Short mmCIF file of C-alpha atoms in Angstrom, two decimals:
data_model
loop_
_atom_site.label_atom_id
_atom_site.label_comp_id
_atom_site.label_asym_id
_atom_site.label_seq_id
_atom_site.Cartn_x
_atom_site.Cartn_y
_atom_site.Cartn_z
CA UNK I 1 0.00 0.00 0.00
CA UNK I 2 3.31 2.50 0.69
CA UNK I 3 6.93 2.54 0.58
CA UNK I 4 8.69 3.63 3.17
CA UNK I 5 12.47 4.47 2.28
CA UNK I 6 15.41 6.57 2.91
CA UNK I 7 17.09 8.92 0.51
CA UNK I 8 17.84 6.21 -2.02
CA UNK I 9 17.34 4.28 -5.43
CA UNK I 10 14.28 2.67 -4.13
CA UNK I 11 12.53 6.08 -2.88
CA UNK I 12 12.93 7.51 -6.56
CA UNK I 13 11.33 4.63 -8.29
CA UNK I 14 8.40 4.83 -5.87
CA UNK I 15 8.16 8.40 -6.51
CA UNK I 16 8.39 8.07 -10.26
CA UNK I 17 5.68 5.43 -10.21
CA UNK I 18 3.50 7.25 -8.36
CA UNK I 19 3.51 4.57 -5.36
CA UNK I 20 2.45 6.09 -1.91
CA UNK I 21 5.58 6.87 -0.54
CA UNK I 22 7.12 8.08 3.31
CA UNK I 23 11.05 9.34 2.31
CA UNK I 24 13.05 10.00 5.21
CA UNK I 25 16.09 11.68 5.35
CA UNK I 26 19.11 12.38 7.44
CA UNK I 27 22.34 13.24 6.17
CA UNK I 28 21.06 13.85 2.53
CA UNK I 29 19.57 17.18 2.02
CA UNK I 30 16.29 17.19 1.09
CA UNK I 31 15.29 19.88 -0.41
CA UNK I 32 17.97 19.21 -3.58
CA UNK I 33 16.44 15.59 -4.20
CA UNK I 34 13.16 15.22 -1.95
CA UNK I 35 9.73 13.68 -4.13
CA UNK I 36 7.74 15.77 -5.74
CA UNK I 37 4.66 13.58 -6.07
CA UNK I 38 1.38 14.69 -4.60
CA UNK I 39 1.21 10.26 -2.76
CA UNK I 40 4.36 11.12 -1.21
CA UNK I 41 5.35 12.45 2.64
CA UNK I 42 8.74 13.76 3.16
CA UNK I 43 10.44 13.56 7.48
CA UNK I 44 13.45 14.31 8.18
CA UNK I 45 15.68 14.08 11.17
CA UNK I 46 16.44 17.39 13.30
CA UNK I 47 19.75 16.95 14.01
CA UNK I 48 22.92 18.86 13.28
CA UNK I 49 23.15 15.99 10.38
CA UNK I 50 20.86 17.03 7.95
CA UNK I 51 22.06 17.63 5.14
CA UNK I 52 25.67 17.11 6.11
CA UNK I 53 26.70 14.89 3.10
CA UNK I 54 25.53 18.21 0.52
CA UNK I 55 27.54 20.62 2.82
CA UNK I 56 30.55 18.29 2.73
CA UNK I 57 33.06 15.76 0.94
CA UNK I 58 31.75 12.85 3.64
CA UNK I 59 30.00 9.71 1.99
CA UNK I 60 27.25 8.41 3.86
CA UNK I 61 29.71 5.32 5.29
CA UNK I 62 32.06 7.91 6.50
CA UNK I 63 29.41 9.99 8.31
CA UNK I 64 27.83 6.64 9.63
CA UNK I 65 31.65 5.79 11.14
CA UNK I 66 32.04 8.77 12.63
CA UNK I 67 28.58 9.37 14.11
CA UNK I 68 27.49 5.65 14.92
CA UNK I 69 23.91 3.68 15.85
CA UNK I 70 22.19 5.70 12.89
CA UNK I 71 22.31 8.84 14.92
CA UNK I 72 21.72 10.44 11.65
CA UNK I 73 18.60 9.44 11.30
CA UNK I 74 17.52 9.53 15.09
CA UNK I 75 15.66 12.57 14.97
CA UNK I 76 12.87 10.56 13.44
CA UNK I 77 10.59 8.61 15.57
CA UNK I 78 8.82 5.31 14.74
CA UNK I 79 5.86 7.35 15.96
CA UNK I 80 6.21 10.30 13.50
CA UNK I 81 6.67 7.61 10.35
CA UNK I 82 3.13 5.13 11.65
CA UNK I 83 1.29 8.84 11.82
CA UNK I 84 2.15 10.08 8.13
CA UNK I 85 1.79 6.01 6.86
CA UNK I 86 -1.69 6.44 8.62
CA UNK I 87 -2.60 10.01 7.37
CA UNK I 88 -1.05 9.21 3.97
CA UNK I 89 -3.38 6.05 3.62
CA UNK I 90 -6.07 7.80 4.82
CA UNK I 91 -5.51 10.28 2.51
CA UNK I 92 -5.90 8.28 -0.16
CA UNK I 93 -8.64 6.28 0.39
CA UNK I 94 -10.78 9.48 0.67
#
């Protein structure tokens, strides 16, 4: 019924086929590559990460090294993502 994906291959194809579609993001910056479909939901984490591989040389491995446990991303909750999948769905079965 939805994709839920990170920054990645996988969240542009959903986007491009018009799939339902929750991107997150954390060290990517959004605003240079987020989905412009009307099915999908963009979150992204609050942390001093975002958008820390566009304002530097660091690939994602080397961020993930330096700040580990997918801190990057921690500034999204499991909570935030089940409320957009559930607003999103309901969305579209209106």
């Amino acid at each position: 019924a939805c994709v839920v994906a990170h920054d990645s291959g996988i969240m542009h194809l959903a986007n491009a086929l018009s799939v339902p579609l929750v991107a997150l993001y954390g060290p990517t910056d959004y605003t240079r590559t987020k989905p412009f479909n009307e099915k999908s939901k963009v979150l992204f984490s609050k942390t001093e990460l975002l958008g820390a591989m566009y304002q530097s040389r660091k690939s994602e491995r080397q961020i993930a090294k330096e700040y580990p446990n997918h801190y990057a991303m921690s500034g999204i909750t499991v909570e935030q993502v089940e409320n957009t999948l559930l607003n999103l769905i309901g969305d579209l079965r209106k």
